[in-house]
CSV table of C-alpha atoms in Angstrom, one decimal:
chain,number,residue,atom,x,y,z
A,22,PHE,CA,-107.2,-225.3,131.3
A,23,ASP,CA,-110.9,-226.0,130.4
A,24,GLU,CA,-110.9,-229.7,129.9
A,25,THR,CA,-114.7,-229.6,129.2
A,26,MET,CA,-114.4,-227.5,126.0
A,27,GLY,CA,-115.6,-229.7,123.1
A,28,LYS,CA,-116.6,-232.5,125.6
A,29,ARG,CA,-118.5,-235.4,124.0
A,30,GLU,CA,-119.4,-239.0,124.2
A,31,ILE,CA,-118.0,-241.4,121.7
A,32,GLY,CA,-118.6,-245.1,121.8
A,33,GLY,CA,-119.6,-244.8,125.4
A,34,ARG,CA,-116.4,-243.0,126.5
A,35,THR,CA,-116.3,-239.4,127.6
A,36,LEU,CA,-113.7,-237.5,125.7
A,37,LEU,CA,-112.1,-234.3,127.3
A,38,ASP,CA,-109.8,-231.6,125.8
A,39,TYR,CA,-106.1,-232.4,126.3
A,40,TRP,CA,-104.9,-229.6,124.1
A,41,GLY,CA,-104.0,-227.2,126.9
A,42,TYR,CA,-104.1,-223.8,125.2
A,43,ASN,CA,-107.1,-222.4,126.9
A,44,THR,CA,-105.6,-221.5,130.2
A,45,VAL,CA,-107.7,-221.2,133.5
A,46,GLY,CA,-104.9,-221.5,136.3
A,47,PHE,CA,-101.7,-220.0,135.0
A,48,PHE,CA,-99.8,-221.3,138.1
A,49,ALA,CA,-101.1,-224.7,138.2
A,50,PRO,CA,-100.0,-228.0,136.4
A,51,ASN,CA,-102.7,-230.1,135.0
A,52,THR,CA,-102.8,-233.3,137.0
A,53,GLY,CA,-104.6,-235.1,134.2
A,54,TYR,CA,-101.0,-235.4,132.6
A,55,THR,CA,-99.7,-237.4,135.5
A,56,ALA,CA,-99.0,-241.1,135.6
A,57,ARG,CA,-100.7,-241.5,139.0
A,58,GLN,CA,-103.1,-239.4,141.1
A,59,GLU,CA,-101.6,-236.4,142.9
A,60,TYR,CA,-104.2,-235.6,145.5
A,61,ASN,CA,-102.8,-232.6,147.6
A,62,ARG,CA,-99.4,-233.1,146.0
A,63,GLU,CA,-100.0,-231.4,142.6
A,64,GLY,CA,-96.8,-230.8,140.7
A,65,THR,CA,-94.6,-233.3,142.4
A,66,GLU,CA,-94.3,-235.6,139.4
A,67,PHE,CA,-93.6,-232.6,137.1
A,68,LYS,CA,-90.8,-231.4,139.4
A,69,ASN,CA,-89.3,-234.9,139.5
A,70,LEU,CA,-89.5,-235.2,135.7
A,71,ILE,CA,-87.6,-231.9,135.3
A,72,ARG,CA,-85.0,-232.9,137.8
A,73,GLU,CA,-84.2,-236.1,135.9
A,74,LEU,CA,-84.2,-234.5,132.6
A,75,HIS,CA,-81.6,-232.0,134.0
A,76,GLN,CA,-79.5,-234.9,135.3
A,77,ASN,CA,-79.5,-236.3,131.6
A,78,GLY,CA,-78.4,-232.9,130.2
A,79,ILE,CA,-82.0,-232.0,128.8
A,80,GLU,CA,-83.4,-228.4,129.3
A,81,VAL,CA,-87.1,-227.9,129.7
A,82,ILE,CA,-88.9,-225.1,127.9
A,83,LEU,CA,-92.5,-224.5,129.0
A,84,ASP,CA,-95.0,-223.4,126.4
A,85,VAL,CA,-97.0,-220.5,128.1
A,86,VAL,CA,-100.2,-218.9,126.7
A,87,PHE,CA,-100.6,-215.4,128.0
A,88,ASN,CA,-102.5,-214.0,125.0
A,89,HIS,CA,-106.0,-215.2,126.0
A,90,THR,CA,-107.8,-217.3,128.4
A,91,ALA,CA,-110.6,-220.0,128.3
A,92,GLU,CA,-113.4,-217.5,129.1
A,93,GLY,CA,-113.9,-216.6,125.4
A,94,ASN,CA,-115.9,-213.7,124.0
A,95,GLU,CA,-119.3,-212.1,125.2
A,96,GLN,CA,-121.0,-215.5,124.9
A,97,GLY,CA,-118.1,-217.2,126.9
A,98,PRO,CA,-118.4,-218.6,130.5
A,99,PHE,CA,-117.4,-216.5,133.6
A,100,PHE,CA,-115.1,-218.4,135.9
A,101,GLU,CA,-112.0,-216.1,136.5
A,102,PHE,CA,-110.8,-212.7,135.2
A,103,LYS,CA,-114.2,-211.7,133.9
A,104,GLY,CA,-115.6,-211.8,137.4
A,105,ILE,CA,-112.4,-210.3,139.1
A,106,ASP,CA,-112.2,-207.2,136.8
A,107,ASN,CA,-113.1,-207.6,133.2
A,108,ARG,CA,-111.9,-204.2,132.1
A,109,ILE,CA,-108.5,-204.7,133.6
A,110,TYR,CA,-107.7,-208.2,132.5
A,111,TYR,CA,-109.1,-208.0,128.9
A,112,MET,CA,-108.7,-205.7,125.9
A,113,LEU,CA,-112.2,-204.2,125.3
A,114,THR,CA,-113.6,-202.2,122.4
A,115,PRO,CA,-115.3,-198.9,123.3
A,116,GLU,CA,-118.6,-200.9,123.1
A,117,GLY,CA,-117.3,-203.2,125.8
A,118,ASN,CA,-116.8,-206.2,123.5
A,119,TYR,CA,-113.6,-208.3,123.4
A,120,TYR,CA,-110.7,-207.6,121.0
A,121,ASN,CA,-109.8,-211.0,119.5
A,122,PHE,CA,-106.1,-210.7,118.4
A,123,SER,CA,-105.7,-214.3,119.7
A,124,GLY,CA,-108.3,-215.9,117.4
A,125,CYS,CA,-109.8,-217.5,120.6
A,126,GLY,CA,-112.4,-215.0,121.5
A,127,ASN,CA,-110.6,-212.6,123.9
A,128,THR,CA,-107.2,-210.9,124.4
A,129,LEU,CA,-105.4,-210.5,127.7
A,130,ASN,CA,-104.8,-206.9,128.4
A,131,CYS,CA,-101.0,-207.0,128.8
A,132,ASN,CA,-100.9,-203.1,128.7
A,133,HIS,CA,-102.1,-203.2,132.2
A,134,PRO,CA,-99.7,-203.2,135.2
A,135,VAL,CA,-101.8,-205.6,137.2
A,136,VAL,CA,-101.9,-208.1,134.3
A,137,GLN,CA,-98.1,-207.6,133.6
A,138,GLN,CA,-97.4,-208.3,137.3
A,139,MET,CA,-99.5,-211.4,137.3
A,140,ILE,CA,-97.5,-212.7,134.2
A,141,LEU,CA,-94.1,-211.9,135.8
A,142,GLU,CA,-95.0,-213.6,139.0
A,143,CYS,CA,-96.2,-216.6,137.1
A,144,LEU,CA,-92.9,-217.0,135.3
A,145,ARG,CA,-90.9,-216.5,138.4
A,146,HIS,CA,-93.1,-219.3,140.0
A,147,TRP,CA,-92.2,-221.9,137.4
A,148,VAL,CA,-88.6,-220.9,137.5
A,149,ILE,CA,-88.3,-220.8,141.3
A,150,HIS,CA,-90.4,-223.8,142.2
A,151,TYR,CA,-90.1,-226.2,139.2
A,152,ARG,CA,-86.6,-225.0,137.8
A,153,VAL,CA,-87.7,-224.8,134.2
A,154,ASP,CA,-85.1,-223.5,131.7
A,155,GLY,CA,-87.2,-221.1,129.7
A,156,PHE,CA,-90.5,-220.3,128.1
A,157,ARG,CA,-92.0,-220.2,124.6
A,158,PHE,CA,-94.6,-217.6,124.5
A,159,ASP,CA,-97.7,-218.4,122.2
A,160,LEU,CA,-98.7,-215.5,120.0
A,161,ALA,CA,-96.2,-213.3,121.8
A,162,SER,CA,-96.8,-210.3,119.7
A,163,ILE,CA,-100.0,-209.7,121.8
A,164,LEU,CA,-97.7,-209.1,124.8
A,165,GLY,CA,-96.2,-206.0,123.0
A,166,ARG,CA,-99.6,-204.6,121.6
A,167,ASN,CA,-99.0,-201.4,123.6
A,168,GLU,CA,-99.5,-197.8,122.6
A,169,ASP,CA,-96.6,-196.7,124.7
A,170,GLY,CA,-94.0,-199.3,123.9
A,171,THR,CA,-93.4,-202.8,125.2
A,172,PRO,CA,-92.7,-202.6,129.0
A,173,LEU,CA,-93.8,-206.1,129.7
A,174,LEU,CA,-91.3,-207.5,127.1
A,175,ARG,CA,-88.6,-205.4,128.6
A,176,ASN,CA,-89.5,-206.2,132.2
A,177,LEU,CA,-89.3,-209.9,131.4
A,178,ALA,CA,-85.9,-209.4,129.6
A,179,GLU,CA,-84.4,-207.5,132.5
A,180,ASP,CA,-86.0,-209.3,135.5
A,181,PRO,CA,-83.3,-210.7,137.9
A,182,VAL,CA,-85.0,-214.0,138.6
A,183,LEU,CA,-85.5,-214.7,134.8
A,184,LYS,CA,-82.0,-213.5,133.7
A,185,ASP,CA,-80.7,-216.9,133.0
A,186,VAL,CA,-83.8,-218.5,131.3
A,187,ASN,CA,-84.6,-218.7,127.6
A,188,LEU,CA,-87.3,-216.4,126.4
A,189,ILE,CA,-88.6,-217.5,122.9
A,190,ALA,CA,-91.4,-215.5,121.1
A,191,GLU,CA,-93.9,-216.8,118.6
A,192,ALA,CA,-93.4,-213.4,116.9
A,193,TRP,CA,-96.9,-213.0,115.5
A,194,ASP,CA,-100.5,-213.1,116.5
A,195,ALA,CA,-103.9,-213.9,115.0
A,196,GLY,CA,-104.8,-210.2,114.5
A,197,GLY,CA,-102.2,-209.8,111.7
A,198,LEU,CA,-99.2,-208.4,113.6
A,199,TYR,CA,-96.1,-210.4,112.2
A,200,GLN,CA,-92.7,-209.5,113.8
A,201,VAL,CA,-90.3,-212.2,112.7
A,202,GLY,CA,-86.9,-210.5,112.5
A,203,ASN,CA,-87.9,-207.5,114.3
A,204,PHE,CA,-89.5,-208.6,117.5
A,205,PRO,CA,-88.5,-206.2,120.4
A,206,ALA,CA,-85.6,-208.3,121.8
A,207,TRP,CA,-83.7,-206.2,124.5
A,208,ASN,CA,-80.8,-208.5,123.5
A,209,ARG,CA,-82.7,-211.4,125.3
A,210,TRP,CA,-85.5,-212.7,123.3
A,211,ALA,CA,-85.1,-215.3,120.6
A,212,GLU,CA,-87.8,-216.0,118.0
A,213,TRP,CA,-89.5,-218.8,116.3
A,214,ASN,CA,-88.3,-218.3,112.8
A,215,GLY,CA,-91.5,-218.7,110.9
A,216,LYS,CA,-89.7,-217.9,107.6
A,217,TYR,CA,-87.4,-220.7,108.1
A,218,ARG,CA,-90.2,-223.1,108.3
A,219,ASP,CA,-92.2,-221.7,105.3
A,220,GLU,CA,-89.3,-221.1,102.9
A,221,LEU,CA,-87.6,-224.5,103.7
A,222,ARG,CA,-91.0,-226.2,103.0
A,223,SER,CA,-91.3,-224.4,99.7
A,224,PHE,CA,-87.7,-225.4,98.8
A,225,LEU,CA,-87.9,-229.0,99.8
A,226,LYS,CA,-91.2,-229.6,97.9
A,227,GLY,CA,-89.6,-228.3,94.7
A,228,GLU,CA,-91.1,-224.9,94.4
A,229,TYR,CA,-89.1,-222.7,91.8
A,230,TRP,CA,-86.8,-219.9,92.9
A,231,PHE,CA,-86.6,-220.8,96.7
A,232,ALA,CA,-83.0,-221.9,96.7
A,233,VAL,CA,-81.7,-218.4,97.5
A,234,GLN,CA,-84.2,-218.1,100.4
A,235,ALA,CA,-83.3,-221.7,101.6
A,236,ALA,CA,-79.7,-220.8,101.7
A,237,LYS,CA,-80.3,-217.7,103.9
A,238,ARG,CA,-82.3,-219.7,106.3
A,239,ILE,CA,-79.8,-222.5,106.6
A,240,THR,CA,-76.9,-220.0,107.2
A,241,GLY,CA,-78.7,-218.5,110.3
A,242,SER,CA,-81.0,-215.9,108.5
A,243,PRO,CA,-78.5,-213.1,108.4
A,244,ASP,CA,-81.1,-210.8,106.7
A,245,LEU,CA,-83.2,-211.1,109.9
A,246,TYR,CA,-80.7,-211.5,112.5
A,247,GLY,CA,-77.6,-209.8,111.4
A,248,GLY,CA,-78.0,-206.5,113.4
A,249,GLN,CA,-75.8,-205.2,116.3
A,250,TYR,CA,-78.2,-206.6,119.1
A,251,ARG,CA,-79.4,-209.7,117.2
A,252,GLY,CA,-77.4,-212.9,116.1
A,253,TYR,CA,-77.9,-216.3,114.9
A,254,ASN,CA,-78.8,-217.4,118.4
A,255,SER,CA,-82.0,-215.3,118.1
A,256,SER,CA,-83.3,-217.6,115.5
A,257,ILE,CA,-85.1,-220.9,116.6
A,258,ASN,CA,-85.3,-222.9,113.4
A,259,PHE,CA,-88.2,-225.4,113.0
A,260,LEU,CA,-89.9,-227.2,110.3
A,261,THR,CA,-93.2,-228.2,112.0
A,262,CYS,CA,-95.0,-227.5,115.3
A,263,HIS,CA,-98.1,-228.4,117.4
A,264,ASP,CA,-100.6,-226.5,115.2
A,265,GLY,CA,-99.1,-227.0,111.8
A,266,PHE,CA,-98.7,-230.0,109.5
A,267,THR,CA,-97.2,-233.3,110.8
A,268,LEU,CA,-93.7,-233.8,109.4
A,269,TYR,CA,-95.0,-236.4,106.9
A,270,ASP,CA,-97.9,-234.2,105.8
A,271,LEU,CA,-95.6,-231.2,105.3
A,272,TYR,CA,-94.6,-232.4,101.9
A,273,SER,CA,-97.7,-234.5,101.1
A,274,TYR,CA,-100.5,-231.8,101.2
A,275,ASN,CA,-100.9,-228.3,100.2
A,276,GLU,CA,-103.4,-227.6,102.9
A,277,LYS,CA,-104.2,-229.0,106.3
A,278,HIS,CA,-107.2,-231.4,106.5
A,279,ASN,CA,-107.5,-232.0,110.2
């Protein structure tokens, strides 16, 4: 990802971005995360980490961001897909500007078969070579913003290489598409249950009339996942995450201040 985004000098030190959500190389691990230098051995430490976690009964879910890249909007830099084929890799308005369903300046064009193949090959790469156990898809509703259905979501669900891995959708995007409870699942996809987070927070900090909603969430959200092809396993329950409140702040503040 673009480590230079937001780069600045503080107290004589150069501070770089460690957030990791503006992808540049979808197939490459970031060596800045390693304990020691990995010149010409990129990924070795991560592979060893996954192997040791597996030996201790811990699965590894990789957070993947296929909704946008670090190239930004019309004012953003050119260092990958814009130069390869801008109209294939990005969703563009009739005027040639970038749709911004991601909130980050651009939106990857997951309608196009070339982009879909890139995503599929990338996921296979992490499963085959790194043995990850699944993926959490950032702003996954963007992957299904398609006028003729959701071929990418279905292809991922039915792919023989990915058949045993966890597929977890953040079932919304920054453009207003919210699909918690009705994300196209193909009997394979689970969802981040955003309603569990929001309604448990309201209940635990004492808002009126939220006991009924809290009871539904604690018992597996049967109102959302009680259909023939969905079940309680479709719901990934969480209280806080990487871009929300810290657990302490969750019940201390009404709004984020960071």
